[in-house]
């Protein structure tokens, strides 16, 4: 539909290489193109605006380098800014000083929470931990069975005292799971919760109550990489309603550009800890801000070229 | 969140003027982009609106709002037939195939559609052709028990096409009106999984043509939704969209691009997780919710 961003920027700059500073007109034209590219990638509008404002600032001061043409140079700046917002080096999971470490998962319906619970448990088990999965989605049909199947595949135990499908109190299950974990010598508790909308006050309160019951070391907000402009509103709602300490981006094996990553980082300020990249339990990786930046801008090879210059 | 409704700010500042400023147009554009309408569709629609405002000499923002709504409704082709083909044929049930990416709401939608059809006095059978995801067959079966439909399932990890085939066969034998086939979620860039879906449809069609292929699109989906619609249509010839999760804050504006580019109408909307949270798609109501920002 569109040329790549680098093509379009190259068009704007023509043969500017090595001729002093970028003019205001160059910067305006560039800002427009980058704004479009970010919006095409589903970065939320308020986040795009903030980003473009700081980009203008940096571009004004930039000397046109001899090594890079202006298009490459701007892209380099944009890329650096994106990586920085996306979290630079990232961070690891926080573990409790006194086990068990409690990890609570929260997010919209269908975002990938239960699958992530399975993935996390497998990953932690492979590192020598004894995770316990806790079935606190007692609402969605067969959410409990789904978690049980995943637990079996991951070779970990699951605490599912209630059948679900509308039966059982998730807050009680969450509370009791901690004792259960201690009794059965588990050092990590992963609490799967029902999907909920940010505007569903009752369900958000339930999430807050689950949080209060287990006092988690991490509250992970799971968000689908395909999400569009709603990412900001949703992230705000979970930030304010439950409180989150980290983010996982799911379904990154798709071909969505994943601008939601930027939106969520901007809104929550919390790090993106992992990328969920498939339906199988092993399709899981720590998050790489640099790869994500390239993906959002659809840059690919160009960045490698720039890095070599 | 956009605390002010679209044109809300404009309304205050513009009513006292006799023409719209560039900023007002920008605000209109941004309101559409914020609803996931996408840049291309937004630009086309706003351009048409500007032209119309110029010709008609529209002055007030209230009028512009009305005209914007008209443009958007028009983009959704309000005259299209949005009914579902679920009536049985001579000696054979209608077959509805439900497809889409992971977690969009396919299984829930099957349950809800089943509920409506049974409520209307029809008989329904579910085919649990998601043999892949953990407990997927249990989930559709629970829906079947909830709404009063038999569920045909196969072995876990088995061939989805043969489950779908068996479901339709069973539907023919028991004489139900409609067979709804729930398929596994798949991202449209997974070639192998898309081929598998194509095969499910081909194998089912040994019994006769599929009557309706519904693509379930999550209203929170951004620009990738267009690609989803494009690829799924290429593979299984989608006949209608079900836009789910419209009970949240997302506006689902991507369906405007889907309608414009691919001509696939939205037929139903999902408004919650319960069995009755399904409604026909009403272009005017949808567009008003989209334009009016946060309710
Ligand atoms: N392709 C792909 N699919 C995924 C990924 N993560 C989860 N899924 C799929 O997305 C769908 C929803 O995942 P779940 O883990 O059930 O999501 P959830 O957030 O627990 O959903 P609810 O409990 O209904 O709110 C399932 O089909 C998963 O297999 C991922 O990273 N990539
Ligand atoms: N709020 C809301 N939630 C919905 C709606 N439709 C489905 N859901 C929820 O979204 C989640 C995913 O729904 P499913 O029906 O399992 O989605 P699916 O497409 O079958 O998922 P996979 O088979 O895993 O690909 C569940 O938690 C549903 O309850 C809707 O219209 N509104
Ligand atoms: Mg779940
Ligand atoms: Mg399903």
mmCIF file of C-alpha atoms and ligand atoms in Angstrom, chain B residues 106-107 130 133 139 182-183, ligand 4:
data_model
loop_
_atom_site.group_PDB
_atom_site.id
_atom_site.type_symbol
_atom_site.label_atom_id
_atom_site.label_comp_id
_atom_site.label_asym_id
_atom_site.label_seq_id
_atom_site.Cartn_x
_atom_site.Cartn_y
_atom_site.Cartn_z
ATOM 1 C CA UNK B 106 -14.984 -17.671 17.504
ATOM 2 C CA UNK B 107 -16.102 -20.279 20.005
ATOM 3 C CA UNK B 130 -10.508 -26.858 16.935
ATOM 4 C CA UNK B 133 -5.963 -25.639 21.507
ATOM 5 C CA UNK B 139 -15.331 -25.160 25.604
ATOM 6 C CA UNK B 182 -15.868 -23.832 15.278
ATOM 7 C CA UNK B 183 -12.317 -23.779 13.956
HETATM 8 MG MG1 LIG C 4 -12.084 -21.136 20.097
#
